[in-house]
Coordinates of C-alpha atoms in Angstrom, one line a residue:
M1 CA -6.1 2.9 35.5
T2 CA -4.0 0.1 36.7
P3 CA -1.3 -1.2 34.3
R4 CA -1.8 -4.7 33.2
T5 CA 0.9 -7.4 33.7
R6 CA 1.3 -9.9 30.9
G7 CA 4.1 -12.5 30.6
G8 CA 6.3 -10.7 33.1
R9 CA 5.9 -7.3 31.3
T10 CA 3.8 -4.4 32.2
A11 CA 1.5 -3.0 29.5
P12 CA 1.0 0.7 29.5
A13 CA -2.2 2.0 31.0
G14 CA -4.6 3.7 28.6
G15 CA -3.4 1.7 25.6
A16 CA -5.2 1.3 22.3
G17 CA -7.6 -1.2 23.7
D18 CA -9.1 1.0 26.5
A19 CA -11.1 3.6 24.7
P20 CA -11.9 4.8 21.2
A21 CA -10.0 7.6 19.8
A22 CA -11.7 10.8 18.7
G23 CA -12.8 11.0 15.1
T24 CA -15.5 9.8 12.8
P25 CA -18.1 7.7 14.7
L26 CA -18.1 4.3 13.1
G27 CA -21.8 3.8 12.4
R28 CA -23.3 0.9 10.5
R29 CA -23.1 2.5 7.1
L30 CA -19.5 3.5 7.5
T31 CA -18.7 0.0 8.8
L32 CA -20.2 -1.6 5.8
L33 CA -18.4 0.8 3.5
L34 CA -15.1 -0.1 5.1
A35 CA -15.9 -3.8 4.8
L36 CA -16.6 -3.2 1.1
T37 CA -13.2 -1.5 0.9
C38 CA -11.6 -4.5 2.5
A39 CA -13.4 -6.8 0.0
F40 CA -12.1 -4.8 -3.0
A41 CA -8.6 -4.6 -1.6
V42 CA -8.3 -8.3 -0.9
G43 CA -10.2 -9.2 -4.1
N44 CA -7.5 -7.6 -6.2
L45 CA -5.0 -10.2 -4.9
Y46 CA -7.2 -13.1 -6.0
F47 CA -9.1 -12.5 -9.2
P48 CA -5.9 -12.8 -11.4
Q49 CA -5.6 -16.4 -10.3
A50 CA -8.5 -17.3 -12.5
L51 CA -7.1 -15.5 -15.5
T52 CA -3.7 -17.3 -15.9
P53 CA -4.8 -19.6 -18.8
L54 CA -6.5 -16.7 -20.6
V55 CA -3.4 -14.5 -20.2
A56 CA -1.2 -17.3 -21.5
A57 CA -3.3 -17.9 -24.6
D58 CA -3.7 -14.2 -25.5
L59 CA 0.0 -13.3 -25.0
G60 CA 1.4 -16.5 -26.4
V61 CA 3.3 -17.7 -23.4
A62 CA 3.3 -20.9 -21.4
A63 CA 0.7 -21.2 -18.6
D64 CA 3.3 -21.5 -15.9
T65 CA 5.0 -18.4 -17.2
A66 CA 1.8 -16.4 -17.2
S67 CA 1.3 -17.4 -13.5
A68 CA 4.1 -14.9 -12.8
T69 CA 1.3 -12.3 -12.6
V70 CA -0.1 -14.0 -9.5
T71 CA 3.3 -14.3 -7.9
A72 CA 4.1 -10.6 -8.7
T73 CA 0.8 -9.4 -7.1
Q74 CA 1.5 -11.3 -3.9
A75 CA 5.1 -10.2 -3.8
G76 CA 4.0 -6.6 -4.2
Y77 CA 1.5 -7.0 -1.4
T78 CA 4.1 -8.4 0.9
A79 CA 6.3 -5.4 0.1
G80 CA 3.4 -3.0 0.7
M81 CA 2.7 -4.6 4.0
F82 CA 6.2 -3.9 5.1
L83 CA 6.8 -0.5 3.5
L84 CA 3.3 1.2 3.5
V85 CA 1.2 -0.2 6.4
P86 CA 3.5 1.2 9.1
L87 CA 2.7 4.7 7.8
G88 CA -0.7 4.2 9.3
D89 CA 0.9 5.0 12.7
R90 CA 2.0 8.4 11.3
L91 CA -0.3 9.6 8.6
A92 CA -4.0 10.7 8.7
Y93 CA -6.1 7.7 7.7
R94 CA -8.5 9.5 5.3
P95 CA -5.9 10.8 2.7
F96 CA -3.7 7.8 3.2
L97 CA -6.5 5.4 2.3
V98 CA -7.7 7.5 -0.6
V99 CA -4.2 7.7 -2.1
L100 CA -3.8 4.0 -1.8
L101 CA -7.0 3.3 -3.6
V102 CA -6.2 5.8 -6.4
L103 CA -2.8 4.2 -6.9
T104 CA -4.4 0.7 -6.9
G105 CA -6.9 1.9 -9.5
G106 CA -4.0 3.2 -11.7
G107 CA -2.2 -0.1 -11.4
L108 CA -5.3 -2.1 -12.4
L109 CA -5.8 0.2 -15.4
A110 CA -2.1 -0.3 -16.4
A111 CA -2.5 -4.0 -16.1
G112 CA -5.6 -4.1 -18.2
C113 CA -3.8 -2.2 -21.0
A114 CA -0.5 -4.0 -20.8
P115 CA 0.6 -5.2 -24.2
T116 CA 3.2 -7.7 -23.0
L117 CA 3.7 -10.1 -20.1
P118 CA 6.6 -8.2 -18.5
L119 CA 4.5 -5.0 -18.4
L120 CA 1.6 -7.0 -17.0
V121 CA 3.9 -8.4 -14.3
A122 CA 5.1 -5.0 -13.4
A123 CA 1.6 -3.5 -13.2
S124 CA 0.5 -6.5 -11.1
A125 CA 3.4 -5.8 -8.6
L126 CA 2.2 -2.2 -8.3
V127 CA -1.4 -3.4 -7.7
G128 CA -0.2 -5.7 -5.0
F129 CA 2.0 -3.1 -3.4
T130 CA -0.8 -0.5 -3.0
T131 CA -3.8 -2.7 -2.3
V132 CA -3.1 -2.9 1.4
A133 CA -6.1 -0.8 2.5
A134 CA -7.6 -3.7 4.5
Q135 CA -4.5 -3.8 6.7
V136 CA -4.8 0.0 7.3
I137 CA -8.5 -0.1 8.0
G138 CA -8.3 -2.7 10.8
P139 CA -6.2 -0.6 13.2
M140 CA -8.1 2.5 12.3
A141 CA -11.5 0.9 13.1
A142 CA -10.1 -0.5 16.4
G143 CA -9.5 3.1 17.4
L144 CA -12.9 4.5 16.3
V145 CA -15.2 2.2 18.3
P146 CA -15.7 1.5 22.0
A147 CA -14.4 -1.8 23.4
D148 CA -17.8 -3.4 23.5
R149 CA -18.3 -2.9 19.7
R150 CA -14.8 -3.6 18.6
G151 CA -15.1 -7.3 18.1
A152 CA -18.3 -7.0 16.0
V153 CA -16.8 -4.3 13.8
L154 CA -13.6 -6.2 13.2
G155 CA -15.6 -9.3 12.5
T156 CA -17.6 -7.4 9.9
L157 CA -14.4 -6.2 8.3
L158 CA -13.0 -9.8 8.2
S159 CA -16.2 -11.0 6.6
G160 CA -15.7 -8.4 3.9
S161 CA -12.1 -9.6 3.3
I162 CA -13.2 -13.2 3.1
G163 CA -16.1 -12.3 0.8
G164 CA -13.7 -10.3 -1.5
M165 CA -11.3 -13.3 -1.6
L166 CA -14.1 -15.7 -2.5
L167 CA -16.0 -13.6 -5.0
A168 CA -12.9 -12.3 -6.8
R169 CA -12.1 -15.6 -8.5
A170 CA -15.7 -16.0 -9.7
F171 CA -15.7 -12.4 -10.9
G172 CA -12.3 -12.8 -12.7
G173 CA -13.1 -16.2 -14.3
T174 CA -16.6 -15.4 -15.5
L175 CA -15.9 -11.9 -16.9
G176 CA -12.6 -13.0 -18.3
E177 CA -14.1 -15.9 -20.2
A178 CA -16.9 -13.6 -21.6
A179 CA -14.9 -10.5 -22.5
G180 CA -11.2 -11.4 -22.3
W181 CA -8.7 -11.3 -19.5
R182 CA -8.3 -7.5 -19.7
A183 CA -11.9 -6.8 -18.8
P184 CA -11.7 -7.8 -15.1
Y185 CA -8.7 -5.5 -14.6
L186 CA -10.5 -2.6 -16.3
V187 CA -13.7 -3.1 -14.4
A188 CA -11.9 -3.5 -11.1
A189 CA -10.0 -0.2 -11.9
A190 CA -13.2 1.7 -12.4
L191 CA -14.8 0.3 -9.2
V192 CA -11.7 1.0 -7.0
L193 CA -11.5 4.6 -8.3
A194 CA -15.2 5.1 -7.6
L195 CA -14.8 3.7 -4.2
A196 CA -11.9 6.2 -3.5
L197 CA -14.3 9.1 -4.3
V198 CA -17.0 7.7 -2.0
L199 CA -14.5 7.0 0.8
A200 CA -13.1 10.5 0.5
R201 CA -16.5 12.0 1.2
A202 CA -17.7 9.5 3.8
L203 CA -14.5 9.5 6.0
R204 CA -14.2 13.3 6.5
T205 CA -12.3 13.1 9.8
T206 CA -10.1 10.4 11.1
A207 CA -8.7 9.1 14.3
P208 CA -5.6 10.9 15.5
A209 CA -2.3 9.2 15.3
P210 CA -1.0 7.5 18.4
P211 CA 0.9 9.8 20.9
G212 CA 4.4 10.5 19.7
A213 CA 3.7 9.0 16.2
A214 CA 4.6 12.3 14.4
D215 CA 8.0 12.2 16.0
R216 CA 8.8 8.7 14.6
S217 CA 10.9 8.7 11.5
Y218 CA 10.0 6.5 8.6
P219 CA 13.1 4.4 9.0
S220 CA 12.2 3.8 12.7
L221 CA 8.8 2.6 11.7
L222 CA 10.2 0.2 9.2
A223 CA 12.7 -1.1 11.7
E224 CA 9.9 -1.8 14.2
A225 CA 8.6 -5.0 12.5
P226 CA 11.9 -6.9 12.5
R227 CA 12.5 -5.7 16.1
L228 CA 9.1 -7.0 17.2
L229 CA 9.9 -10.3 15.4
R230 CA 13.1 -10.6 17.4
A231 CA 11.5 -9.6 20.7
E232 CA 8.3 -11.6 20.6
P233 CA 8.6 -15.4 20.3
D234 CA 4.8 -15.8 20.0
L235 CA 4.8 -13.4 17.1
R236 CA 7.5 -15.4 15.4
R237 CA 5.6 -18.6 16.0
S238 CA 2.3 -17.2 14.7
A239 CA 3.9 -15.7 11.6
L240 CA 5.6 -19.0 10.7
Q241 CA 2.4 -21.0 11.2
Q242 CA 0.4 -18.7 9.0
A243 CA 3.1 -18.4 6.4
A244 CA 3.2 -22.2 6.0
V245 CA -0.6 -22.6 5.7
F246 CA -1.0 -19.7 3.4
G247 CA 1.9 -21.0 1.3
G248 CA 0.0 -24.2 0.8
F249 CA -3.3 -22.3 0.1
S250 CA -1.6 -20.1 -2.5
A251 CA 0.1 -23.1 -4.2
I252 CA -3.3 -24.9 -4.6
W253 CA -5.1 -21.9 -6.0
T254 CA -2.3 -20.8 -8.3
C255 CA -2.2 -24.2 -9.9
L256 CA -5.9 -25.1 -9.8
A257 CA -6.7 -23.1 -12.9
L258 CA -4.0 -25.0 -14.7
L259 CA -5.5 -28.3 -13.6
L260 CA -9.1 -27.5 -14.4
T261 CA -8.3 -26.0 -17.9
G262 CA -5.9 -28.9 -18.7
P263 CA -6.6 -32.3 -20.3
A264 CA -7.9 -33.9 -17.1
Y265 CA -11.0 -31.6 -17.1
G266 CA -11.0 -29.3 -20.1
L267 CA -13.1 -26.7 -18.3
G268 CA -13.0 -22.9 -18.8
A269 CA -11.7 -20.2 -16.5
P270 CA -15.2 -19.7 -14.9
A271 CA -14.8 -23.1 -13.3
V272 CA -12.1 -21.8 -11.0
G273 CA -14.3 -19.0 -9.8
L274 CA -17.3 -21.3 -9.2
L275 CA -15.1 -23.7 -7.3
A276 CA -14.0 -20.8 -5.1
L277 CA -17.6 -20.0 -4.1
V278 CA -17.7 -23.2 -2.0
G279 CA -15.4 -21.5 0.4
G280 CA -18.3 -19.2 1.4
A281 CA -18.8 -21.5 4.4
T282 CA -15.6 -20.0 5.9
M283 CA -17.6 -16.8 6.6
L284 CA -19.7 -18.9 9.0
C285 CA -16.9 -20.8 10.5
T286 CA -14.6 -18.0 11.6
P287 CA -16.8 -16.7 14.4
F288 CA -17.0 -20.3 15.8
A289 CA -13.2 -20.5 15.5
G290 CA -12.9 -17.3 17.5
R291 CA -15.0 -18.8 20.3
L292 CA -12.8 -21.9 20.3
V293 CA -9.7 -19.7 20.6
D294 CA -11.3 -17.8 23.6
R295 CA -12.1 -21.1 25.3
H296 CA -9.0 -23.3 24.6
G297 CA -6.3 -20.9 23.4
P298 CA -4.6 -20.5 20.0
D299 CA -2.4 -23.6 19.9
P300 CA -5.1 -26.3 20.0
V301 CA -7.0 -24.5 17.3
N302 CA -3.8 -24.2 15.2
R303 CA -3.1 -27.9 15.7
V304 CA -6.5 -28.9 14.4
C305 CA -6.1 -26.5 11.5
A306 CA -2.8 -28.1 10.5
L307 CA -4.3 -31.5 10.7
G308 CA -7.1 -30.2 8.5
V309 CA -4.6 -29.0 5.9
L310 CA -3.0 -32.4 5.9
L311 CA -6.4 -34.0 5.3
A312 CA -7.2 -31.5 2.7
A313 CA -4.0 -32.2 0.8
A314 CA -4.9 -35.9 0.7
V315 CA -8.4 -35.2 -0.5
L316 CA -7.2 -32.7 -3.1
A317 CA -4.7 -35.3 -4.5
A318 CA -7.8 -37.3 -5.7
G319 CA -8.4 -34.4 -8.1
V320 CA -6.1 -36.2 -10.6
L321 CA -8.9 -38.7 -11.2
G322 CA -10.8 -36.2 -13.4
G323 CA -14.5 -36.3 -14.1
T324 CA -17.1 -36.2 -11.3
P325 CA -15.0 -38.0 -8.6
G326 CA -12.2 -35.6 -9.2
L327 CA -14.4 -32.5 -9.0
I328 CA -16.0 -33.8 -5.8
A329 CA -12.5 -34.2 -4.3
L330 CA -11.5 -30.7 -5.4
F331 CA -14.7 -29.2 -3.9
A332 CA -14.3 -31.0 -0.6
G333 CA -10.5 -30.4 -0.4
T334 CA -10.6 -26.6 -1.2
L335 CA -13.4 -26.1 1.3
M336 CA -11.4 -27.9 4.0
L337 CA -8.3 -25.9 3.1
D338 CA -10.2 -22.5 3.2
I339 CA -11.7 -23.3 6.6
A340 CA -8.3 -24.3 8.0
L341 CA -6.6 -21.2 6.7
Q342 CA -9.2 -18.8 8.1
A343 CA -9.6 -20.5 11.4
G344 CA -5.8 -20.6 11.8
S345 CA -5.7 -16.9 11.0
V346 CA -8.2 -16.1 13.7
A347 CA -6.1 -18.1 16.3
N348 CA -2.9 -16.5 15.2
Q349 CA -4.2 -12.9 15.1
A350 CA -5.8 -13.3 18.5
R351 CA -2.4 -14.3 19.9
V352 CA -0.6 -11.5 18.1
Y353 CA -3.0 -8.7 19.1
A354 CA -2.8 -9.8 22.7
L355 CA 0.9 -9.2 22.9
R356 CA 1.0 -5.4 23.0
D357 CA -2.0 -3.1 23.0
D358 CA 0.2 -0.1 22.0
A359 CA 1.7 -1.7 18.9
R360 CA -1.1 -3.5 17.1
S361 CA -0.4 -1.9 13.7
R362 CA 3.3 -2.8 13.8
L363 CA 2.6 -6.3 15.1
N364 CA 0.1 -6.7 12.2
T365 CA 2.7 -5.5 9.8
A366 CA 5.3 -8.0 11.0
Y367 CA 2.7 -10.9 11.1
M368 CA 1.1 -10.2 7.7
S369 CA 4.4 -9.5 5.9
C370 CA 5.6 -13.0 7.0
A371 CA 2.3 -14.6 6.0
Y372 CA 2.2 -13.1 2.5
L373 CA 5.9 -13.8 2.0
G374 CA 4.9 -17.5 2.7
G375 CA 2.0 -17.1 0.2
T376 CA 4.4 -15.7 -2.5
L377 CA 6.9 -18.5 -1.9
G378 CA 4.0 -21.0 -2.0
S379 CA 2.8 -19.8 -5.4
W380 CA 6.3 -20.0 -6.8
L381 CA 7.0 -23.5 -5.4
G382 CA 3.5 -24.6 -6.5
T383 CA 4.1 -23.7 -10.1
R384 CA 7.5 -25.4 -10.1
A385 CA 6.0 -28.5 -8.5
Y386 CA 3.2 -28.6 -11.1
A387 CA 5.6 -28.2 -14.0
L388 CA 7.8 -31.0 -12.7
T389 CA 5.3 -33.6 -11.3
G390 CA 1.8 -32.3 -11.9
W391 CA -1.0 -32.0 -9.4
W392 CA 0.4 -34.7 -7.2
G393 CA 3.5 -32.6 -6.5
V394 CA 1.4 -29.6 -5.5
C395 CA -0.6 -31.6 -3.0
A396 CA 2.6 -33.2 -1.6
L397 CA 4.0 -29.6 -1.1
V398 CA 0.9 -28.6 0.8
A399 CA 1.2 -31.6 3.1
L400 CA 4.9 -30.8 3.8
L401 CA 4.0 -27.2 4.6
A402 CA 1.4 -28.4 7.1
L403 CA 4.0 -30.2 9.1
L404 CA 5.5 -26.8 10.3
P405 CA 2.4 -25.7 12.3
L406 CA 2.2 -29.1 13.8
A407 CA 5.8 -29.0 14.9
L408 CA 5.4 -25.5 16.3
T409 CA 2.4 -26.5 18.4
R410 CA 3.5 -30.0 19.4
G411 CA 3.6 -30.5 23.2
R412 CA 2.5 -27.0 24.0
A413 CA -0.3 -26.5 26.5
V414 CA -1.5 -23.0 26.4
P415 CA -4.2 -22.1 28.9
A416 CA -7.3 -20.3 27.6
R417 CA -7.1 -16.5 28.1
Q418 CA -9.0 -15.2 31.1
P419 CA -11.1 -12.1 30.9
P420 CA -9.5 -9.1 32.6
H421 CA -10.5 -8.4 36.2

């Protein structure tokens, strides 16, 4: 097999993209089970966003103080991306995934039983830290299928992640309103622990670790992500772009519950979950975005997405009007923001995964750690902006964050990727 030349460098022959590794054949049922696992893992990050007002009322704290649970979950997830996901290059996938799910279930159980906000925040950080299964499943699945099925399988997993993100807020808001904020945590704990048992039986064998992985020490695995960020300019650019857009996304959704349950609307927590369902259109838009990336390259798609975020911020600002006009603006603005986030993610991941076939897991760790660090910072800045200036300030923050992807793509003409010869 002839080594491939890319950007002046020679990629090793026989890399991760050439042939599936030996292990469990990834049939339709197992693919759907893994997609469901991705949905549960990602959903654990988002259902607490709809519970902030309920937590505040029950524990007797201010709403912006209760939003620390959301920030803690995202901060824990960022830490888990950096500290746990690289172990996927060293450990067997089956026990690794099962242990992660069991720990996540324990964290959810602790959160649902937490008597005080500090303990809830600590449990939320644990949930975020361990619910990184989706980022472990992606590289595993890529090694278990032939090249002509890889795109379809990864697309199915991404659909599961998006579905989990969208349905989680509806699940949290509706169940929380009916049975209290603890109920979503306890139900999620039971479902995740049951899924761990099913996955342990279904995934009886796993793909072997990459050659030489057992010889890598844990510190060397952790050091790889910062090293890749230094060595790969396109990785840095993709990470910054996604961190900025995801920061705006997190700011909006962290504060949206405060707006809808406040005096402007006076709605209950389920309204946040129902509003989130409008983002279901993103599951249809991401395949189209992928085709655009193949045809025109990542930068034009990212540029359009950044402009979409700017427009979404302007539309969302009309949410201060309240009533029907405000709700229409919130529906339209959140839909635009969701589509821009997911389409930009497709563009950035396409660029990142094309950098080095032999280091996709570590590239993913570096990229996603930066993205969720941006999301964590966006949640924190959003709550500060809302406390100081209200909804207008949050929308202004989103618009400012959208300027970074525009600046990073300005004037760049990236040719479309050509199929290998």
